[in-house]
mmCIF file of C-alpha atoms and ligand atoms in Angstrom:
data_model
loop_
_atom_site.group_PDB
_atom_site.id
_atom_site.type_symbol
_atom_site.label_atom_id
_atom_site.label_comp_id
_atom_site.label_asym_id
_atom_site.label_seq_id
_atom_site.Cartn_x
_atom_site.Cartn_y
_atom_site.Cartn_z
ATOM 1 C CA MET A 1281 -0.009 -0.009 0.066
ATOM 2 C CA ALA A 1282 1.281 3.447 -0.819
ATOM 3 C CA LEU A 1283 2.050 6.016 1.792
ATOM 4 C CA VAL A 1284 -1.077 7.788 3.224
ATOM 5 C CA SER A 1285 -1.680 11.020 4.953
ATOM 6 C CA ALA A 1286 -1.917 10.722 8.773
ATOM 7 C CA LYS A 1287 -5.290 12.526 8.950
ATOM 8 C CA GLY A 1288 -7.364 9.302 8.443
ATOM 9 C CA ILE A 1289 -5.258 7.320 10.718
ATOM 10 C CA LEU A 1290 -5.574 9.699 13.612
ATOM 11 C CA GLU A 1291 -9.222 10.326 13.118
ATOM 12 C CA ALA A 1292 -10.048 6.693 13.275
ATOM 13 C CA ALA A 1293 -7.844 6.382 16.317
ATOM 14 C CA ARG A 1294 -9.642 9.218 17.986
ATOM 15 C CA ASP A 1295 -13.064 7.724 17.081
ATOM 16 C CA GLY A 1296 -12.020 4.285 18.174
ATOM 17 C CA HIS A 1297 -10.484 5.457 21.495
ATOM 18 C CA TYR A 1298 -7.019 4.186 20.716
ATOM 19 C CA ALA A 1299 -3.651 5.821 19.805
ATOM 20 C CA VAL A 1300 -1.211 5.166 17.022
ATOM 21 C CA PRO A 1301 2.520 5.151 17.697
ATOM 22 C CA ALA A 1302 4.642 7.606 15.710
ATOM 23 C CA ILE A 1303 8.024 5.940 15.857
ATOM 24 C CA ASN A 1304 11.194 7.915 15.022
ATOM 25 C CA ILE A 1305 13.389 6.162 12.488
ATOM 26 C CA ASN A 1306 17.144 6.457 12.019
ATOM 27 C CA ASN A 1307 18.122 3.997 9.265
ATOM 28 C CA LEU A 1308 17.203 1.020 7.222
ATOM 29 C CA GLU A 1309 17.083 -1.392 10.186
ATOM 30 C CA TRP A 1310 14.817 0.979 12.220
ATOM 31 C CA THR A 1311 12.413 1.446 9.346
ATOM 32 C CA LYS A 1312 12.175 -2.172 8.428
ATOM 33 C CA ALA A 1313 11.768 -3.242 12.025
ATOM 34 C CA VAL A 1314 8.818 -0.891 12.589
ATOM 35 C CA LEU A 1315 7.081 -1.657 9.207
ATOM 36 C CA GLU A 1316 7.377 -5.494 9.750
ATOM 37 C CA THR A 1317 5.966 -5.031 13.364
ATOM 38 C CA ALA A 1318 3.034 -2.875 12.157
ATOM 39 C CA GLN A 1319 2.291 -5.482 9.443
ATOM 40 C CA GLU A 1320 2.499 -8.364 11.808
ATOM 41 C CA LEU A 1321 0.214 -6.824 14.352
ATOM 42 C CA LYS A 1322 -2.170 -5.203 11.661
ATOM 43 C CA SER A 1323 -1.494 -1.803 13.184
ATOM 44 C CA PRO A 1324 -1.396 1.654 11.512
ATOM 45 C CA VAL A 1325 1.827 3.474 12.150
ATOM 46 C CA LEU A 1326 3.504 6.754 11.538
ATOM 47 C CA LEU A 1327 7.254 6.825 10.678
ATOM 48 C CA ALA A 1328 8.665 9.960 12.134
ATOM 49 C CA VAL A 1329 11.811 11.675 10.904
ATOM 50 C CA SER A 1330 13.450 14.584 12.692
ATOM 51 C CA GLU A 1331 15.399 17.065 10.601
ATOM 52 C CA GLY A 1332 18.676 15.717 12.200
ATOM 53 C CA ALA A 1333 17.734 12.125 11.221
ATOM 54 C CA GLY A 1334 16.820 13.391 7.743
ATOM 55 C CA LYS A 1335 20.257 14.737 7.294
ATOM 56 C CA TYR A 1336 21.885 11.550 8.745
ATOM 57 C CA MET A 1337 20.045 9.338 6.298
ATOM 58 C CA GLY A 1338 21.187 11.393 3.372
ATOM 59 C CA GLY A 1339 18.189 13.647 2.803
ATOM 60 C CA TYR A 1340 14.396 13.529 2.604
ATOM 61 C CA LYS A 1341 14.289 12.114 -0.995
ATOM 62 C CA THR A 1342 16.512 9.245 0.158
ATOM 63 C CA ILE A 1343 14.119 8.426 2.916
ATOM 64 C CA VAL A 1344 10.972 8.647 0.703
ATOM 65 C CA GLY A 1345 12.803 6.280 -1.876
ATOM 66 C CA MET A 1346 13.784 3.804 1.023
ATOM 67 C CA VAL A 1347 10.288 3.859 2.542
ATOM 68 C CA ASN A 1348 8.430 3.421 -0.749
ATOM 69 C CA GLY A 1349 10.771 0.614 -1.694
ATOM 70 C CA LEU A 1350 10.142 -1.243 1.656
ATOM 71 C CA LEU A 1351 6.396 -0.689 1.391
ATOM 72 C CA GLU A 1352 6.328 -2.531 -1.903
ATOM 73 C CA GLU A 1353 8.959 -5.223 -1.377
ATOM 74 C CA LEU A 1354 7.956 -6.160 2.100
ATOM 75 C CA ASN A 1355 4.234 -6.253 1.029
ATOM 76 C CA ILE A 1356 3.113 -3.766 3.714
ATOM 77 C CA THR A 1357 -0.718 -3.446 3.519
ATOM 78 C CA VAL A 1358 -1.373 -1.450 6.757
ATOM 79 C CA PRO A 1359 -1.715 2.350 6.617
ATOM 80 C CA VAL A 1360 1.699 4.081 6.968
ATOM 81 C CA ALA A 1361 2.352 7.805 7.016
ATOM 82 C CA LEU A 1362 5.768 9.320 6.554
ATOM 83 C CA HIS A 1363 5.813 12.289 9.013
ATOM 84 C CA LEU A 1364 8.289 15.102 9.572
ATOM 85 C CA ASP A 1365 8.834 15.494 13.353
ATOM 86 C CA HIS A 1366 9.520 19.051 14.773
ATOM 87 C CA GLY A 1367 9.994 20.481 11.525
ATOM 88 C CA SER A 1368 11.080 24.114 10.653
ATOM 89 C CA PHE A 1369 9.063 26.211 8.052
ATOM 90 C CA GLU A 1370 11.743 25.337 5.340
ATOM 91 C CA GLY A 1371 12.051 21.656 6.361
ATOM 92 C CA ALA A 1372 8.309 21.133 6.129
ATOM 93 C CA LYS A 1373 8.216 22.501 2.690
ATOM 94 C CA GLU A 1374 11.206 20.442 1.634
ATOM 95 C CA CYS A 1375 9.599 17.168 3.090
ATOM 96 C CA MET A 1376 6.278 17.798 1.172
ATOM 97 C CA ALA A 1377 8.263 18.433 -2.115
ATOM 98 C CA ALA A 1378 10.195 15.107 -1.457
ATOM 99 C CA GLY A 1379 7.059 13.036 -0.929
ATOM 100 C CA PHE A 1380 6.331 12.956 2.831
ATOM 101 C CA THR A 1381 2.684 12.574 3.507
ATOM 102 C CA SER A 1382 2.497 14.313 6.816
ATOM 103 C CA VAL A 1383 4.459 17.236 8.516
ATOM 104 C CA MET A 1384 4.860 18.776 11.987
ATOM 105 C CA TYR A 1385 5.493 22.356 11.778
ATOM 106 C CA ASP A 1386 6.899 23.297 15.206
ATOM 107 C CA GLY A 1387 6.744 27.031 15.697
ATOM 108 C CA SER A 1388 6.330 26.663 19.437
ATOM 109 C CA ALA A 1389 9.714 28.498 20.140
ATOM 110 C CA LEU A 1390 8.415 31.559 18.235
ATOM 111 C CA PRO A 1391 6.255 34.381 19.475
ATOM 112 C CA PHE A 1392 2.644 33.113 19.295
ATOM 113 C CA GLU A 1393 1.582 35.364 16.322
ATOM 114 C CA GLU A 1394 4.514 34.219 14.248
ATOM 115 C CA ASN A 1395 3.797 30.493 14.971
ATOM 116 C CA LEU A 1396 0.264 31.238 13.960
ATOM 117 C CA ALA A 1397 1.132 32.854 10.680
ATOM 118 C CA GLN A 1398 3.599 30.097 9.719
ATOM 119 C CA THR A 1399 1.332 27.394 10.621
ATOM 120 C CA LYS A 1400 -1.443 28.828 8.443
ATOM 121 C CA GLU A 1401 0.985 29.051 5.461
ATOM 122 C CA ILE A 1402 2.111 25.319 5.928
ATOM 123 C CA VAL A 1403 -1.505 24.271 6.199
ATOM 124 C CA ARG A 1404 -2.315 26.046 2.951
ATOM 125 C CA ILE A 1405 0.498 24.368 1.069
ATOM 126 C CA ALA A 1406 0.067 20.942 2.773
ATOM 127 C CA HIS A 1407 -3.688 20.654 2.066
ATOM 128 C CA GLU A 1408 -3.251 21.301 -1.605
ATOM 129 C CA LEU A 1409 -1.045 18.272 -1.683
ATOM 130 C CA GLY A 1410 -3.112 16.060 0.588
ATOM 131 C CA VAL A 1411 -0.517 16.163 3.276
ATOM 132 C CA SER A 1412 -1.631 16.231 6.970
ATOM 133 C CA VAL A 1413 -0.280 18.838 9.380
ATOM 134 C CA GLU A 1414 0.524 18.814 13.038
ATOM 135 C CA ALA A 1415 1.367 22.051 14.888
ATOM 136 C CA GLU A 1416 2.562 22.684 18.483
ATOM 137 C CA VAL A 1417 1.561 25.008 21.202
ATOM 138 C CA GLY A 1418 3.620 25.045 24.498
ATOM 139 C CA SER A 1419 7.031 23.646 24.114
ATOM 140 C CA ILE A 1420 7.704 19.915 25.013
ATOM 141 C CA GLY A 1421 10.282 19.609 27.671
ATOM 142 C CA GLY A 1422 13.743 18.167 27.317
ATOM 143 C CA GLU A 1423 15.978 17.879 24.247
ATOM 144 C CA GLU A 1424 15.638 16.008 20.893
ATOM 145 C CA ASP A 1425 18.164 16.355 18.128
ATOM 146 C CA GLY A 1426 19.178 19.818 19.255
ATOM 147 C CA ILE A 1427 15.582 21.072 19.726
ATOM 148 C CA VAL A 1428 15.379 22.036 23.388
ATOM 149 C CA GLY A 1429 12.089 22.779 25.076
ATOM 150 C CA THR A 1430 11.423 23.924 28.651
ATOM 151 C CA GLY A 1431 8.189 21.920 29.189
ATOM 152 C CA GLU A 1432 5.351 24.398 29.345
ATOM 153 C CA LEU A 1433 1.758 23.644 29.894
ATOM 154 C CA ALA A 1434 0.021 24.879 26.790
ATOM 155 C CA ASP A 1435 -2.562 27.674 26.987
ATOM 156 C CA PRO A 1436 -5.841 26.099 25.931
ATOM 157 C CA LYS A 1437 -6.927 29.499 24.297
ATOM 158 C CA GLU A 1438 -3.834 29.338 22.091
ATOM 159 C CA CYS A 1439 -4.500 25.651 21.306
ATOM 160 C CA LYS A 1440 -7.923 26.669 20.011
ATOM 161 C CA ILE A 1441 -6.557 29.472 17.830
ATOM 162 C CA ILE A 1442 -3.907 27.120 16.304
ATOM 163 C CA ALA A 1443 -6.572 24.390 15.932
ATOM 164 C CA ASP A 1444 -8.747 26.827 13.984
ATOM 165 C CA THR A 1445 -5.986 27.317 11.278
ATOM 166 C CA GLY A 1446 -7.206 23.889 9.882
ATOM 167 C CA ILE A 1447 -4.372 21.748 11.079
ATOM 168 C CA ASP A 1448 -5.117 18.056 11.271
ATOM 169 C CA PHE A 1449 -3.837 17.293 14.807
ATOM 170 C CA LEU A 1450 -2.346 19.226 17.646
ATOM 171 C CA ALA A 1451 0.637 18.651 19.909
ATOM 172 C CA ALA A 1452 0.259 20.594 23.187
ATOM 173 C CA GLY A 1453 2.568 20.577 26.190
ATOM 174 C CA ILE A 1454 1.020 18.897 29.137
ATOM 175 C CA GLY A 1455 4.164 18.307 31.228
ATOM 176 C CA ASN A 1456 5.510 15.851 28.898
ATOM 177 C CA ILE A 1457 9.224 15.644 28.202
ATOM 178 C CA HIS A 1458 11.468 14.235 25.452
ATOM 179 C CA GLY A 1459 14.046 11.649 26.667
ATOM 180 C CA ALA A 1460 14.132 10.207 30.140
ATOM 181 C CA TYR A 1461 11.694 11.489 32.865
ATOM 182 C CA PRO A 1462 13.524 12.814 35.968
ATOM 183 C CA GLU A 1463 12.770 11.153 39.374
ATOM 184 C CA ASN A 1464 10.812 14.169 40.599
ATOM 185 C CA TRP A 1465 8.728 14.461 37.360
ATOM 186 C CA ALA A 1466 5.202 15.714 38.345
ATOM 187 C CA GLY A 1467 3.426 13.564 35.663
ATOM 188 C CA LEU A 1468 1.167 14.651 32.920
ATOM 189 C CA SER A 1469 -1.301 17.453 33.672
ATOM 190 C CA PHE A 1470 -4.710 15.902 32.880
ATOM 191 C CA GLU A 1471 -6.385 19.111 33.982
ATOM 192 C CA THR A 1472 -4.520 20.896 31.128
ATOM 193 C CA LEU A 1473 -5.349 18.117 28.711
ATOM 194 C CA GLN A 1474 -8.960 18.246 29.520
ATOM 195 C CA ALA A 1475 -9.062 22.052 29.152
ATOM 196 C CA ILE A 1476 -7.392 21.713 25.799
ATOM 197 C CA LYS A 1477 -9.822 19.046 24.743
ATOM 198 C CA ASP A 1478 -12.793 21.274 25.849
ATOM 199 C CA ALA A 1479 -11.368 24.304 24.072
ATOM 200 C CA THR A 1480 -10.482 22.467 20.799
ATOM 201 C CA GLY A 1481 -13.356 20.142 20.345
ATOM 202 C CA ASN A 1482 -12.764 17.147 18.181
ATOM 203 C CA ILE A 1483 -9.206 17.644 16.739
ATOM 204 C CA PRO A 1484 -6.977 14.609 17.461
ATOM 205 C CA LEU A 1485 -4.339 15.432 20.000
ATOM 206 C CA VAL A 1486 -0.683 14.297 20.052
ATOM 207 C CA LEU A 1487 1.490 13.239 23.053
ATOM 208 C CA HIS A 1488 5.187 13.742 22.545
ATOM 209 C CA GLY A 1489 7.861 12.347 24.805
ATOM 210 C CA GLY A 1490 6.119 8.860 24.928
ATOM 211 C CA SER A 1491 9.198 6.931 26.162
ATOM 212 C CA GLY A 1492 8.923 6.268 30.000
ATOM 213 C CA ILE A 1493 5.353 7.576 30.608
ATOM 214 C CA PRO A 1494 3.700 5.113 33.045
ATOM 215 C CA GLU A 1495 1.068 3.116 31.179
ATOM 216 C CA GLU A 1496 -1.815 4.162 33.337
ATOM 217 C CA GLN A 1497 -1.039 7.832 32.511
ATOM 218 C CA THR A 1498 -0.614 6.958 28.777
ATOM 219 C CA LEU A 1499 -4.156 5.182 28.822
ATOM 220 C CA LYS A 1500 -5.661 8.156 30.620
ATOM 221 C CA ALA A 1501 -4.297 10.486 27.994
ATOM 222 C CA VAL A 1502 -5.813 8.354 25.238
ATOM 223 C CA ASP A 1503 -9.069 8.357 27.028
ATOM 224 C CA LEU A 1504 -9.015 12.119 26.956
ATOM 225 C CA GLY A 1505 -8.459 12.377 23.124
ATOM 226 C CA VAL A 1506 -4.753 11.631 22.508
ATOM 227 C CA ALA A 1507 -4.569 9.782 19.190
ATOM 228 C CA LYS A 1508 -0.854 9.671 18.500
ATOM 229 C CA ILE A 1509 1.971 9.037 20.857
ATOM 230 C CA ASN A 1510 5.620 9.645 19.835
ATOM 231 C CA ILE A 1511 8.365 7.144 20.707
ATOM 232 C CA ASN A 1512 12.084 7.739 20.128
ATOM 233 C CA THR A 1513 14.360 7.456 23.162
ATOM 234 C CA GLU A 1514 13.048 4.009 24.032
ATOM 235 C CA CYS A 1515 13.936 2.603 20.725
ATOM 236 C CA GLN A 1516 17.448 4.119 20.849
ATOM 237 C CA THR A 1517 18.271 2.908 24.364
ATOM 238 C CA VAL A 1518 17.166 -0.790 23.589
ATOM 239 C CA PHE A 1519 19.003 -0.829 20.263
ATOM 240 C CA ALA A 1520 22.200 0.277 22.068
ATOM 241 C CA ALA A 1521 21.765 -2.128 24.956
ATOM 242 C CA ALA A 1522 21.198 -5.095 22.510
ATOM 243 C CA THR A 1523 24.180 -4.072 20.399
ATOM 244 C CA ARG A 1524 26.321 -3.579 23.495
ATOM 245 C CA LYS A 1525 25.364 -7.128 24.790
ATOM 246 C CA TYR A 1526 26.259 -8.762 21.450
ATOM 247 C CA ILE A 1527 29.765 -7.108 21.479
ATOM 248 C CA GLU A 1528 30.393 -7.628 25.256
ATOM 249 C CA GLU A 1529 29.587 -11.352 24.757
ATOM 250 C CA GLY A 1530 32.329 -11.285 22.075
ATOM 251 C CA LYS A 1531 29.804 -12.442 19.367
ATOM 252 C CA ASP A 1532 31.285 -10.141 16.678
ATOM 253 C CA LEU A 1533 34.574 -12.080 17.017
ATOM 254 C CA GLU A 1534 33.024 -15.521 16.552
ATOM 255 C CA GLY A 1535 33.029 -16.650 12.877
ATOM 256 C CA LYS A 1536 31.428 -13.929 10.702
ATOM 257 C CA GLY A 1537 29.777 -12.263 13.617
ATOM 258 C CA PHE A 1538 31.253 -8.973 12.522
ATOM 259 C CA ASP A 1539 28.882 -9.032 9.447
ATOM 260 C CA PRO A 1540 26.599 -6.023 9.854
ATOM 261 C CA ARG A 1541 23.555 -8.031 9.234
ATOM 262 C CA LYS A 1542 24.417 -10.160 12.336
ATOM 263 C CA LEU A 1543 25.827 -7.295 14.421
ATOM 264 C CA LEU A 1544 22.695 -5.157 13.943
ATOM 265 C CA ALA A 1545 20.114 -8.017 14.184
ATOM 266 C CA PRO A 1546 19.811 -7.928 18.031
ATOM 267 C CA GLY A 1547 19.212 -4.247 18.050
ATOM 268 C CA ALA A 1548 16.583 -4.429 15.241
ATOM 269 C CA GLN A 1549 14.859 -7.098 17.260
ATOM 270 C CA ALA A 1550 14.864 -4.897 20.295
ATOM 271 C CA ILE A 1551 13.226 -2.191 18.331
ATOM 272 C CA LYS A 1552 10.505 -4.601 17.159
ATOM 273 C CA ASP A 1553 9.867 -5.656 20.731
ATOM 274 C CA VAL A 1554 9.321 -1.985 21.812
ATOM 275 C CA ALA A 1555 7.117 -1.311 18.799
ATOM 276 C CA LYS A 1556 4.984 -4.429 19.654
ATOM 277 C CA GLU A 1557 4.745 -3.389 23.231
ATOM 278 C CA LYS A 1558 3.566 0.200 22.263
ATOM 279 C CA MET A 1559 1.113 -0.904 19.667
ATOM 280 C CA THR A 1560 -0.474 -3.381 22.221
ATOM 281 C CA ALA A 1561 -0.569 -0.820 24.986
ATOM 282 C CA PHE A 1562 -1.964 1.985 22.888
ATOM 283 C CA GLY A 1563 -4.633 -0.411 21.445
ATOM 284 C CA SER A 1564 -3.789 0.081 17.789
ATOM 285 C CA VAL A 1565 -3.347 -3.716 17.154
ATOM 286 C CA ASN A 1566 -5.790 -5.110 14.598
ATOM 287 C CA LYS A 1567 -6.939 -1.572 13.740
ATOM 288 C CA ALA A 1568 -5.465 -1.559 10.147
HETATM 289 P P1 13P B 2418 10.804 10.270 23.433
HETATM 290 O O1 13P B 2418 12.250 10.486 22.781
HETATM 291 O O2 13P B 2418 10.783 10.830 24.849
HETATM 292 O O3 13P B 2418 10.237 8.984 23.250
HETATM 293 O O4 13P B 2418 9.918 11.385 22.650
HETATM 294 C C1 13P B 2418 9.767 11.206 21.157
HETATM 295 C C2 13P B 2418 9.186 12.368 20.617
HETATM 296 O O5 13P B 2418 8.303 13.076 21.310
HETATM 297 C C3 13P B 2418 9.474 12.739 19.234
HETATM 298 O O6 13P B 2418 8.919 13.942 18.777
#
């Protein structure tokens, strides 16, 4: 099945009271692991690409080529959207031109009026192309690929104004953080999430910083309208741990254990395990 916009995937999730994982990819192994798991579990999925990961993989056109090739040759029939994560204005335009089917324009660090104007322009361009748009209000805490946020609680009134630009789904800070959660983390603010939901109506909401949020909080967020949960750090840490174990056990020194197809296999399996765990927890299994 060809890449699709994320709009239908998220609206179905919102209506069905489950969430779909958006998993950040970094290379071929990552992409293959996520697609194979989604297919096995019959789950829709978003492949998320940060601008840093885009550069790392050679550029947006390379990613589009890789993903389209895998969809065809692995016979992937579940809905898959290729989504820019935390994009700049220029990055979002480049991704759309390259063939991404969904973009996040993140103007949350800008003064609100500027974020609003740029979001409107991205929506105009994207919707002519059938590309879905995510925007952000209130920065997500922590650091991801050089994007640093202080972790504000979004203002529901600002969420409503941004939602009214015609975006397809909204990321709003509710105390969530990219990367590991500190010991003294206060947890998600469900009060803020409820207020955002009340202000914005039916628009699907997005929860960033999905790694390490306790499952009961995740499920409560889904109950309150979250339809997409972003996962990055957890895949990175399990990939690194599995690769470390392989090397520490000396397996790269046994026979042809140095072959990258062997060396990277435990890490790829670890990503599959995380993807499976998230799809099961978020309720997206058998929803394709
Ligand atoms: P984590 O790295 O905390 O899983 O967050 C991912 C994310 O929100 C990507 O935008």
